[in-house]
């Protein structure tokens, strides 16, 4: 039986993907980088276009409510796809969008969402190449679900297995703001927290030009802890993080205190973690800081196989990925 935790981006989601979905879609071909790597996208090496890679990704969006501070389901579906392509090292080119709409859905609302999709796609030079529209009977789907597919082109594909011992780990801004903003909407709280929902395409293109980028990951469901644990496992490295170096806004901290959540487990929709050559980290950090003053070097890749977080008193704990579900339908 599928439960809410299978969609939460944590351990149960990983189990479902690895045990139920992946074994049924196995492709063995040296020119494909596919499901086996469980990366942010898949890639095909097309020798005829000079050895560049097409990078593909797909995602679906069920966020509730459809509009929130800092974004809406339309913006989310564009930046979600754009960000997954970007962290794979690709320049996003085009998308497909499938809309599954509940009978009775307001046309004006749909137009606002489509406008948001158009505006955000245009900003990144992404063509909406196609899609599909379905309507379900009243009560059979909650308002609107968007399923999206995107393609980009990369000179070199960057994967989660690329982190090297000695790398600096940089985050591009405060963590957890998207999920905190959704909590605020759902609970009707009085908070100024705003989703970080934004495209990473431009900033990623800039840091790639600096060089020395070994891995990148956009922080989505499961937050920073899930991303770091995936890196540690796939790259076979340990990660040593400084708790006080990780940027968490005052608003996110107070929401976490009320609900007993760990900010490192909360989703973002516009933040990236970068593992890079320490000789390049100052340049990369400066580029990220121009986009968000909170960008910071938060740790280092070391020998070993665990994600360790140290507090300022020298205390040490293991940062484990999220288990179970905190909040369904955040993206
Ligand atoms: Mg991703």
PDB file of N, CA and C in Angstrom, residues 212-303:
ATOM      1  N   UNK A 212      36.103  23.772 -11.401  1.00  0.00           N
ATOM      2  CA  UNK A 212      36.340  23.134 -10.109  1.00  0.00           C
ATOM      3  C   UNK A 212      35.082  22.667  -9.396  1.00  0.00           C
ATOM      4  N   UNK A 213      33.920  22.706 -10.090  1.00  0.00           N
ATOM      5  CA  UNK A 213      32.668  22.222  -9.479  1.00  0.00           C
ATOM      6  C   UNK A 213      32.605  20.703  -9.649  1.00  0.00           C
ATOM      7  N   UNK A 214      32.575  19.980  -8.549  1.00  0.00           N
ATOM      8  CA  UNK A 214      32.573  18.513  -8.607  1.00  0.00           C
ATOM      9  C   UNK A 214      31.175  17.910  -8.470  1.00  0.00           C
ATOM     10  N   UNK A 215      30.284  18.614  -7.768  1.00  0.00           N
ATOM     11  CA  UNK A 215      28.896  18.140  -7.634  1.00  0.00           C
ATOM     12  C   UNK A 215      28.011  19.315  -7.256  1.00  0.00           C
ATOM     13  N   UNK A 216      26.744  19.216  -7.664  1.00  0.00           N
ATOM     14  CA  UNK A 216      25.761  20.244  -7.293  1.00  0.00           C
ATOM     15  C   UNK A 216      24.444  19.529  -7.036  1.00  0.00           C
ATOM     16  N   UNK A 217      23.660  20.081  -6.138  1.00  0.00           N
ATOM     17  CA  UNK A 217      22.340  19.515  -5.882  1.00  0.00           C
ATOM     18  C   UNK A 217      21.390  20.619  -5.456  1.00  0.00           C
ATOM     19  N   UNK A 218      20.204  20.648  -6.075  1.00  0.00           N
ATOM     20  CA  UNK A 218      19.205  21.606  -5.597  1.00  0.00           C
ATOM     21  C   UNK A 218      18.543  20.971  -4.379  1.00  0.00           C
ATOM     22  N   UNK A 219      18.287  21.789  -3.371  1.00  0.00           N
ATOM     23  CA  UNK A 219      17.712  21.258  -2.133  1.00  0.00           C
ATOM     24  C   UNK A 219      16.203  21.263  -2.248  1.00  0.00           C
ATOM     25  N   UNK A 220      15.599  20.094  -2.381  1.00  0.00           N
ATOM     26  CA  UNK A 220      14.135  20.042  -2.444  1.00  0.00           C
ATOM     27  C   UNK A 220      13.632  19.164  -1.296  1.00  0.00           C
ATOM     28  N   UNK A 221      12.730  18.225  -1.584  1.00  0.00           N
ATOM     29  CA  UNK A 221      12.176  17.423  -0.489  1.00  0.00           C
ATOM     30  C   UNK A 221      13.276  16.696   0.267  1.00  0.00           C
ATOM     31  N   UNK A 222      13.136  16.667   1.592  1.00  0.00           N
ATOM     32  CA  UNK A 222      14.160  16.026   2.416  1.00  0.00           C
ATOM     33  C   UNK A 222      15.254  17.005   2.817  1.00  0.00           C
ATOM     34  N   UNK A 223      15.268  18.185   2.156  1.00  0.00           N
ATOM     35  CA  UNK A 223      16.157  19.276   2.556  1.00  0.00           C
ATOM     36  C   UNK A 223      17.635  18.970   2.464  1.00  0.00           C
ATOM     37  N   UNK A 224      18.408  19.749   3.237  1.00  0.00           N
ATOM     38  CA  UNK A 224      19.867  19.644   3.215  1.00  0.00           C
ATOM     39  C   UNK A 224      20.330  18.259   3.671  1.00  0.00           C
ATOM     40  N   UNK A 225      19.675  17.693   4.690  1.00  0.00           N
ATOM     41  CA  UNK A 225      20.167  16.402   5.198  1.00  0.00           C
ATOM     42  C   UNK A 225      20.059  15.305   4.151  1.00  0.00           C
ATOM     43  N   UNK A 226      18.964  15.298   3.391  1.00  0.00           N
ATOM     44  CA  UNK A 226      18.812  14.266   2.356  1.00  0.00           C
ATOM     45  C   UNK A 226      19.891  14.448   1.287  1.00  0.00           C
ATOM     46  N   UNK A 227      20.103  15.683   0.841  1.00  0.00           N
ATOM     47  CA  UNK A 227      21.081  15.955  -0.221  1.00  0.00           C
ATOM     48  C   UNK A 227      22.484  15.527   0.215  1.00  0.00           C
ATOM     49  N   UNK A 228      22.875  15.887   1.425  1.00  0.00           N
ATOM     50  CA  UNK A 228      24.229  15.562   1.891  1.00  0.00           C
ATOM     51  C   UNK A 228      24.395  14.042   2.059  1.00  0.00           C
ATOM     52  N   UNK A 229      23.351  13.387   2.552  1.00  0.00           N
ATOM     53  CA  UNK A 229      23.433  11.931   2.702  1.00  0.00           C
ATOM     54  C   UNK A 229      23.525  11.226   1.352  1.00  0.00           C
ATOM     55  N   UNK A 230      22.820  11.751   0.353  1.00  0.00           N
ATOM     56  CA  UNK A 230      22.921  11.155  -0.990  1.00  0.00           C
ATOM     57  C   UNK A 230      24.337  11.299  -1.530  1.00  0.00           C
ATOM     58  N   UNK A 231      24.931  12.472  -1.350  1.00  0.00           N
ATOM     59  CA  UNK A 231      26.306  12.698  -1.793  1.00  0.00           C
ATOM     60  C   UNK A 231      27.274  11.747  -1.114  1.00  0.00           C
ATOM     61  N   UNK A 232      27.139  11.657   0.219  1.00  0.00           N
ATOM     62  CA  UNK A 232      28.047  10.831   0.995  1.00  0.00           C
ATOM     63  C   UNK A 232      28.002   9.382   0.500  1.00  0.00           C
ATOM     64  N   UNK A 233      26.777   8.888   0.275  1.00  0.00           N
ATOM     65  CA  UNK A 233      26.615   7.498  -0.159  1.00  0.00           C
ATOM     66  C   UNK A 233      27.154   7.287  -1.581  1.00  0.00           C
ATOM     67  N   UNK A 234      26.773   8.188  -2.507  1.00  0.00           N
ATOM     68  CA  UNK A 234      27.131   7.955  -3.908  1.00  0.00           C
ATOM     69  C   UNK A 234      28.590   8.282  -4.205  1.00  0.00           C
ATOM     70  N   UNK A 235      29.169   9.245  -3.466  1.00  0.00           N
ATOM     71  CA  UNK A 235      30.560   9.618  -3.721  1.00  0.00           C
ATOM     72  C   UNK A 235      31.521   8.847  -2.835  1.00  0.00           C
ATOM     73  N   UNK A 236      31.002   8.131  -1.824  1.00  0.00           N
ATOM     74  CA  UNK A 236      31.866   7.381  -0.912  1.00  0.00           C
ATOM     75  C   UNK A 236      32.770   8.287  -0.092  1.00  0.00           C
ATOM     76  N   UNK A 237      32.214   9.398   0.376  1.00  0.00           N
ATOM     77  CA  UNK A 237      32.994  10.328   1.209  1.00  0.00           C
ATOM     78  C   UNK A 237      32.227  10.607   2.501  1.00  0.00           C
ATOM     79  N   UNK A 238      32.939  11.145   3.476  1.00  0.00           N
ATOM     80  CA  UNK A 238      32.283  11.668   4.669  1.00  0.00           C
ATOM     81  C   UNK A 238      32.097  13.164   4.474  1.00  0.00           C
ATOM     82  N   UNK A 239      31.152  13.745   5.193  1.00  0.00           N
ATOM     83  CA  UNK A 239      30.952  15.193   5.104  1.00  0.00           C
ATOM     84  C   UNK A 239      30.933  15.743   6.526  1.00  0.00           C
ATOM     85  N   UNK A 240      31.764  16.758   6.757  1.00  0.00           N
ATOM     86  CA  UNK A 240      31.835  17.370   8.090  1.00  0.00           C
ATOM     87  C   UNK A 240      31.263  18.769   7.991  1.00  0.00           C
ATOM     88  N   UNK A 241      30.125  18.979   8.632  1.00  0.00           N
ATOM     89  CA  UNK A 241      29.441  20.255   8.513  1.00  0.00           C
ATOM     90  C   UNK A 241      29.502  21.017   9.838  1.00  0.00           C
ATOM     91  N   UNK A 242      29.561  22.332   9.742  1.00  0.00           N
ATOM     92  CA  UNK A 242      29.535  23.173  10.942  1.00  0.00           C
ATOM     93  C   UNK A 242      28.116  23.696  11.140  1.00  0.00           C
ATOM     94  N   UNK A 243      27.488  23.295  12.238  1.00  0.00           N
ATOM     95  CA  UNK A 243      26.077  23.639  12.461  1.00  0.00           C
ATOM     96  C   UNK A 243      25.831  25.145  12.368  1.00  0.00           C
ATOM     97  N   UNK A 244      26.701  25.919  12.994  1.00  0.00           N
ATOM     98  CA  UNK A 244      26.462  27.376  13.038  1.00  0.00           C
ATOM     99  C   UNK A 244      26.787  28.069  11.704  1.00  0.00           C
ATOM    100  N   UNK A 245      27.420  27.319  10.794  1.00  0.00           N
ATOM    101  CA  UNK A 245      27.734  27.905   9.479  1.00  0.00           C
ATOM    102  C   UNK A 245      26.561  27.794   8.515  1.00  0.00           C
ATOM    103  N   UNK A 246      25.633  26.896   8.808  1.00  0.00           N
ATOM    104  CA  UNK A 246      24.505  26.673   7.887  1.00  0.00           C
ATOM    105  C   UNK A 246      23.468  27.769   8.083  1.00  0.00           C
ATOM    106  N   UNK A 247      23.199  28.557   7.031  1.00  0.00           N
ATOM    107  CA  UNK A 247      22.280  29.685   7.205  1.00  0.00           C
ATOM    108  C   UNK A 247      20.823  29.238   7.366  1.00  0.00           C
ATOM    109  N   UNK A 248      20.219  29.654   8.476  1.00  0.00           N
ATOM    110  CA  UNK A 248      18.792  29.395   8.734  1.00  0.00           C
ATOM    111  C   UNK A 248      18.202  30.708   9.240  1.00  0.00           C
ATOM    112  N   UNK A 249      17.165  31.197   8.558  1.00  0.00           N
ATOM    113  CA  UNK A 249      16.611  32.496   8.946  1.00  0.00           C
ATOM    114  C   UNK A 249      15.896  32.403  10.296  1.00  0.00           C
ATOM    115  N   UNK A 250      15.744  33.536  10.919  1.00  0.00           N
ATOM    116  CA  UNK A 250      15.064  33.625  12.209  1.00  0.00           C
ATOM    117  C   UNK A 250      13.628  33.079  12.095  1.00  0.00           C
ATOM    118  N   UNK A 251      12.945  33.432  10.989  1.00  0.00           N
ATOM    119  CA  UNK A 251      11.552  32.986  10.818  1.00  0.00           C
ATOM    120  C   UNK A 251      11.476  31.460  10.703  1.00  0.00           C
ATOM    121  N   UNK A 252      12.412  30.879   9.935  1.00  0.00           N
ATOM    122  CA  UNK A 252      12.411  29.415   9.778  1.00  0.00           C
ATOM    123  C   UNK A 252      12.698  28.750  11.125  1.00  0.00           C
ATOM    124  N   UNK A 253      13.658  29.308  11.861  1.00  0.00           N
ATOM    125  CA  UNK A 253      13.965  28.754  13.192  1.00  0.00           C
ATOM    126  C   UNK A 253      12.740  28.757  14.093  1.00  0.00           C
ATOM    127  N   UNK A 254      11.991  29.860  14.085  1.00  0.00           N
ATOM    128  CA  UNK A 254      10.867  29.915  15.025  1.00  0.00           C
ATOM    129  C   UNK A 254       9.751  28.956  14.603  1.00  0.00           C
ATOM    130  N   UNK A 255       9.537  28.788  13.298  1.00  0.00           N
ATOM    131  CA  UNK A 255       8.528  27.811  12.842  1.00  0.00           C
ATOM    132  C   UNK A 255       8.965  26.397  13.242  1.00  0.00           C
ATOM    133  N   UNK A 256      10.258  26.103  13.082  1.00  0.00           N
ATOM    134  CA  UNK A 256      10.782  24.785  13.456  1.00  0.00           C
ATOM    135  C   UNK A 256      10.623  24.523  14.949  1.00  0.00           C
ATOM    136  N   UNK A 257      10.836  25.560  15.755  1.00  0.00           N
ATOM    137  CA  UNK A 257      10.682  25.393  17.209  1.00  0.00           C
ATOM    138  C   UNK A 257       9.244  25.027  17.561  1.00  0.00           C
ATOM    139  N   UNK A 258       8.288  25.713  16.936  1.00  0.00           N
ATOM    140  CA  UNK A 258       6.866  25.468  17.229  1.00  0.00           C
ATOM    141  C   UNK A 258       6.462  24.046  16.840  1.00  0.00           C
ATOM    142  N   UNK A 259       6.905  23.591  15.663  1.00  0.00           N
ATOM    143  CA  UNK A 259       6.444  22.288  15.162  1.00  0.00           C
ATOM    144  C   UNK A 259       7.409  21.138  15.450  1.00  0.00           C
ATOM    145  N   UNK A 260       8.540  21.446  16.055  1.00  0.00           N
ATOM    146  CA  UNK A 260       9.506  20.395  16.371  1.00  0.00           C
ATOM    147  C   UNK A 260      10.217  19.850  15.142  1.00  0.00           C
ATOM    148  N   UNK A 261      10.313  20.671  14.088  1.00  0.00           N
ATOM    149  CA  UNK A 261      10.998  20.235  12.868  1.00  0.00           C
ATOM    150  C   UNK A 261      12.472  20.627  12.914  1.00  0.00           C
ATOM    151  N   UNK A 262      13.292  19.855  12.185  1.00  0.00           N
ATOM    152  CA  UNK A 262      14.698  20.197  12.030  1.00  0.00           C
ATOM    153  C   UNK A 262      14.817  21.004  10.728  1.00  0.00           C
ATOM    154  N   UNK A 263      15.353  22.242  10.794  1.00  0.00           N
ATOM    155  CA  UNK A 263      15.420  23.051   9.565  1.00  0.00           C
ATOM    156  C   UNK A 263      16.221  22.383   8.450  1.00  0.00           C
ATOM    157  N   UNK A 264      17.134  21.478   8.826  1.00  0.00           N
ATOM    158  CA  UNK A 264      17.953  20.815   7.803  1.00  0.00           C
ATOM    159  C   UNK A 264      17.156  19.761   7.021  1.00  0.00           C
ATOM    160  N   UNK A 265      15.939  19.447   7.515  1.00  0.00           N
ATOM    161  CA  UNK A 265      15.066  18.516   6.790  1.00  0.00           C
ATOM    162  C   UNK A 265      14.026  19.238   5.941  1.00  0.00           C
ATOM    163  N   UNK A 266      13.945  20.551   6.064  1.00  0.00           N
ATOM    164  CA  UNK A 266      12.894  21.296   5.359  1.00  0.00           C
ATOM    165  C   UNK A 266      13.302  21.573   3.917  1.00  0.00           C
ATOM    166  N   UNK A 267      12.299  21.490   3.031  1.00  0.00           N
ATOM    167  CA  UNK A 267      12.565  21.670   1.594  1.00  0.00           C
ATOM    168  C   UNK A 267      12.816  23.124   1.222  1.00  0.00           C
ATOM    169  N   UNK A 268      13.677  23.306   0.224  1.00  0.00           N
ATOM    170  CA  UNK A 268      13.882  24.591  -0.443  1.00  0.00           C
ATOM    171  C   UNK A 268      13.427  24.384  -1.890  1.00  0.00           C
ATOM    172  N   UNK A 269      13.286  25.462  -2.654  1.00  0.00           N
ATOM    173  CA  UNK A 269      12.993  25.339  -4.087  1.00  0.00           C
ATOM    174  C   UNK A 269      13.848  26.287  -4.908  1.00  0.00           C
ATOM    175  N   UNK A 270      14.885  26.844  -4.291  1.00  0.00           N
ATOM    176  CA  UNK A 270      15.743  27.752  -5.039  1.00  0.00           C
ATOM    177  C   UNK A 270      17.144  27.821  -4.441  1.00  0.00           C
ATOM    178  N   UNK A 271      17.529  26.770  -3.730  1.00  0.00           N
ATOM    179  CA  UNK A 271      18.869  26.737  -3.125  1.00  0.00           C
ATOM    180  C   UNK A 271      19.651  25.572  -3.719  1.00  0.00           C
ATOM    181  N   UNK A 272      20.965  25.785  -3.821  1.00  0.00           N
ATOM    182  CA  UNK A 272      21.831  24.731  -4.345  1.00  0.00           C
ATOM    183  C   UNK A 272      22.992  24.504  -3.372  1.00  0.00           C
ATOM    184  N   UNK A 273      23.395  23.242  -3.230  1.00  0.00           N
ATOM    185  CA  UNK A 273      24.664  22.953  -2.545  1.00  0.00           C
ATOM    186  C   UNK A 273      25.681  22.593  -3.616  1.00  0.00           C
ATOM    187  N   UNK A 274      26.898  23.077  -3.406  1.00  0.00           N
ATOM    188  CA  UNK A 274      27.968  22.885  -4.379  1.00  0.00           C
ATOM    189  C   UNK A 274      29.157  22.245  -3.658  1.00  0.00           C
ATOM    190  N   UNK A 275      29.722  21.202  -4.253  1.00  0.00           N
ATOM    191  CA  UNK A 275      30.972  20.639  -3.739  1.00  0.00           C
ATOM    192  C   UNK A 275      32.045  21.030  -4.743  1.00  0.00           C
ATOM    193  N   UNK A 276      33.076  21.740  -4.285  1.00  0.00           N
ATOM    194  CA  UNK A 276      34.063  22.239  -5.254  1.00  0.00           C
ATOM    195  C   UNK A 276      35.473  22.184  -4.715  1.00  0.00           C
ATOM    196  N   UNK A 277      36.408  22.284  -5.639  1.00  0.00           N
ATOM    197  CA  UNK A 277      37.821  22.412  -5.348  1.00  0.00           C
ATOM    198  C   UNK A 277      38.008  23.607  -4.393  1.00  0.00           C
ATOM    199  N   UNK A 278      38.694  23.397  -3.246  1.00  0.00           N
ATOM    200  CA  UNK A 278      38.819  24.513  -2.288  1.00  0.00           C
ATOM    201  C   UNK A 278      39.506  25.745  -2.889  1.00  0.00           C
ATOM    202  N   UNK A 279      40.305  25.541  -3.922  1.00  0.00           N
ATOM    203  CA  UNK A 279      40.970  26.661  -4.587  1.00  0.00           C
ATOM    204  C   UNK A 279      39.997  27.560  -5.358  1.00  0.00           C
ATOM    205  N   UNK A 280      38.804  27.040  -5.635  1.00  0.00           N
ATOM    206  CA  UNK A 280      37.808  27.805  -6.404  1.00  0.00           C
ATOM    207  C   UNK A 280      36.670  28.303  -5.516  1.00  0.00           C
ATOM    208  N   UNK A 281      36.672  27.907  -4.249  1.00  0.00           N
ATOM    209  CA  UNK A 281      35.462  28.151  -3.455  1.00  0.00           C
ATOM    210  C   UNK A 281      35.227  29.635  -3.177  1.00  0.00           C
ATOM    211  N   UNK A 282      36.283  30.420  -3.064  1.00  0.00           N
ATOM    212  CA  UNK A 282      36.070  31.845  -2.783  1.00  0.00           C
ATOM    213  C   UNK A 282      35.347  32.521  -3.960  1.00  0.00           C
ATOM    214  N   UNK A 283      35.807  32.213  -5.167  1.00  0.00           N
ATOM    215  CA  UNK A 283      35.172  32.784  -6.364  1.00  0.00           C
ATOM    216  C   UNK A 283      33.714  32.343  -6.472  1.00  0.00           C
ATOM    217  N   UNK A 284      33.488  31.063  -6.253  1.00  0.00           N
ATOM    218  CA  UNK A 284      32.122  30.516  -6.356  1.00  0.00           C
ATOM    219  C   UNK A 284      31.229  31.134  -5.284  1.00  0.00           C
ATOM    220  N   UNK A 285      31.771  31.241  -4.069  1.00  0.00           N
ATOM    221  CA  UNK A 285      30.999  31.838  -2.970  1.00  0.00           C
ATOM    222  C   UNK A 285      30.620  33.282  -3.304  1.00  0.00           C
ATOM    223  N   UNK A 286      31.555  34.029  -3.864  1.00  0.00           N
ATOM    224  CA  UNK A 286      31.258  35.429  -4.205  1.00  0.00           C
ATOM    225  C   UNK A 286      30.140  35.539  -5.235  1.00  0.00           C
ATOM    226  N   UNK A 287      30.139  34.652  -6.212  1.00  0.00           N
ATOM    227  CA  UNK A 287      29.055  34.662  -7.214  1.00  0.00           C
ATOM    228  C   UNK A 287      27.719  34.348  -6.534  1.00  0.00           C
ATOM    229  N   UNK A 288      27.724  33.338  -5.665  1.00  0.00           N
ATOM    230  CA  UNK A 288      26.477  32.959  -4.982  1.00  0.00           C
ATOM    231  C   UNK A 288      26.006  34.084  -4.062  1.00  0.00           C
ATOM    232  N   UNK A 289      26.961  34.775  -3.428  1.00  0.00           N
ATOM    233  CA  UNK A 289      26.603  35.865  -2.504  1.00  0.00           C
ATOM    234  C   UNK A 289      25.941  37.032  -3.213  1.00  0.00           C
ATOM    235  N   UNK A 290      26.297  37.244  -4.482  1.00  0.00           N
ATOM    236  CA  UNK A 290      25.649  38.311  -5.246  1.00  0.00           C
ATOM    237  C   UNK A 290      24.154  38.028  -5.407  1.00  0.00           C
ATOM    238  N   UNK A 291      23.795  36.746  -5.482  1.00  0.00           N
ATOM    239  CA  UNK A 291      22.381  36.359  -5.578  1.00  0.00           C
ATOM    240  C   UNK A 291      21.710  36.339  -4.216  1.00  0.00           C
ATOM    241  N   UNK A 292      22.444  35.933  -3.182  1.00  0.00           N
ATOM    242  CA  UNK A 292      21.878  35.832  -1.838  1.00  0.00           C
ATOM    243  C   UNK A 292      23.010  35.986  -0.825  1.00  0.00           C
ATOM    244  N   UNK A 293      22.900  37.031  -0.015  1.00  0.00           N
ATOM    245  CA  UNK A 293      23.971  37.363   0.930  1.00  0.00           C
ATOM    246  C   UNK A 293      24.223  36.243   1.937  1.00  0.00           C
ATOM    247  N   UNK A 294      23.243  35.358   2.104  1.00  0.00           N
ATOM    248  CA  UNK A 294      23.386  34.280   3.088  1.00  0.00           C
ATOM    249  C   UNK A 294      24.242  33.109   2.633  1.00  0.00           C
ATOM    250  N   UNK A 295      24.663  33.098   1.361  1.00  0.00           N
ATOM    251  CA  UNK A 295      25.476  31.978   0.858  1.00  0.00           C
ATOM    252  C   UNK A 295      26.711  31.791   1.741  1.00  0.00           C
ATOM    253  N   UNK A 296      27.088  30.526   1.988  1.00  0.00           N
ATOM    254  CA  UNK A 296      28.192  30.270   2.918  1.00  0.00           C
ATOM    255  C   UNK A 296      28.859  28.923   2.650  1.00  0.00           C
ATOM    256  N   UNK A 297      30.151  28.865   3.001  1.00  0.00           N
ATOM    257  CA  UNK A 297      30.842  27.565   3.033  1.00  0.00           C
ATOM    258  C   UNK A 297      30.401  26.904   4.335  1.00  0.00           C
ATOM    259  N   UNK A 298      29.807  25.715   4.236  1.00  0.00           N
ATOM    260  CA  UNK A 298      29.221  25.106   5.441  1.00  0.00           C
ATOM    261  C   UNK A 298      29.942  23.844   5.891  1.00  0.00           C
ATOM    262  N   UNK A 299      30.914  23.388   5.104  1.00  0.00           N
ATOM    263  CA  UNK A 299      31.612  22.184   5.526  1.00  0.00           C
ATOM    264  C   UNK A 299      32.605  21.697   4.497  1.00  0.00           C
ATOM    265  N   UNK A 300      33.066  20.469   4.726  1.00  0.00           N
ATOM    266  CA  UNK A 300      34.128  19.885   3.907  1.00  0.00           C
ATOM    267  C   UNK A 300      33.881  18.393   3.682  1.00  0.00           C
ATOM    268  N   UNK A 301      34.338  17.913   2.542  1.00  0.00           N
ATOM    269  CA  UNK A 301      34.287  16.463   2.303  1.00  0.00           C
ATOM    270  C   UNK A 301      35.560  15.852   2.871  1.00  0.00           C
ATOM    271  N   UNK A 302      35.386  14.766   3.609  1.00  0.00           N
ATOM    272  CA  UNK A 302      36.521  14.108   4.270  1.00  0.00           C
ATOM    273  C   UNK A 302      36.472  12.601   3.971  1.00  0.00           C
ATOM    274  N   UNK A 303      37.505  11.899   4.412  1.00  0.00           N
ATOM    275  CA  UNK A 303      37.468  10.440   4.276  1.00  0.00           C
ATOM    276  C   UNK A 303      36.407   9.895   5.211  1.00  0.00           C
TER     277      UNK A 303
END
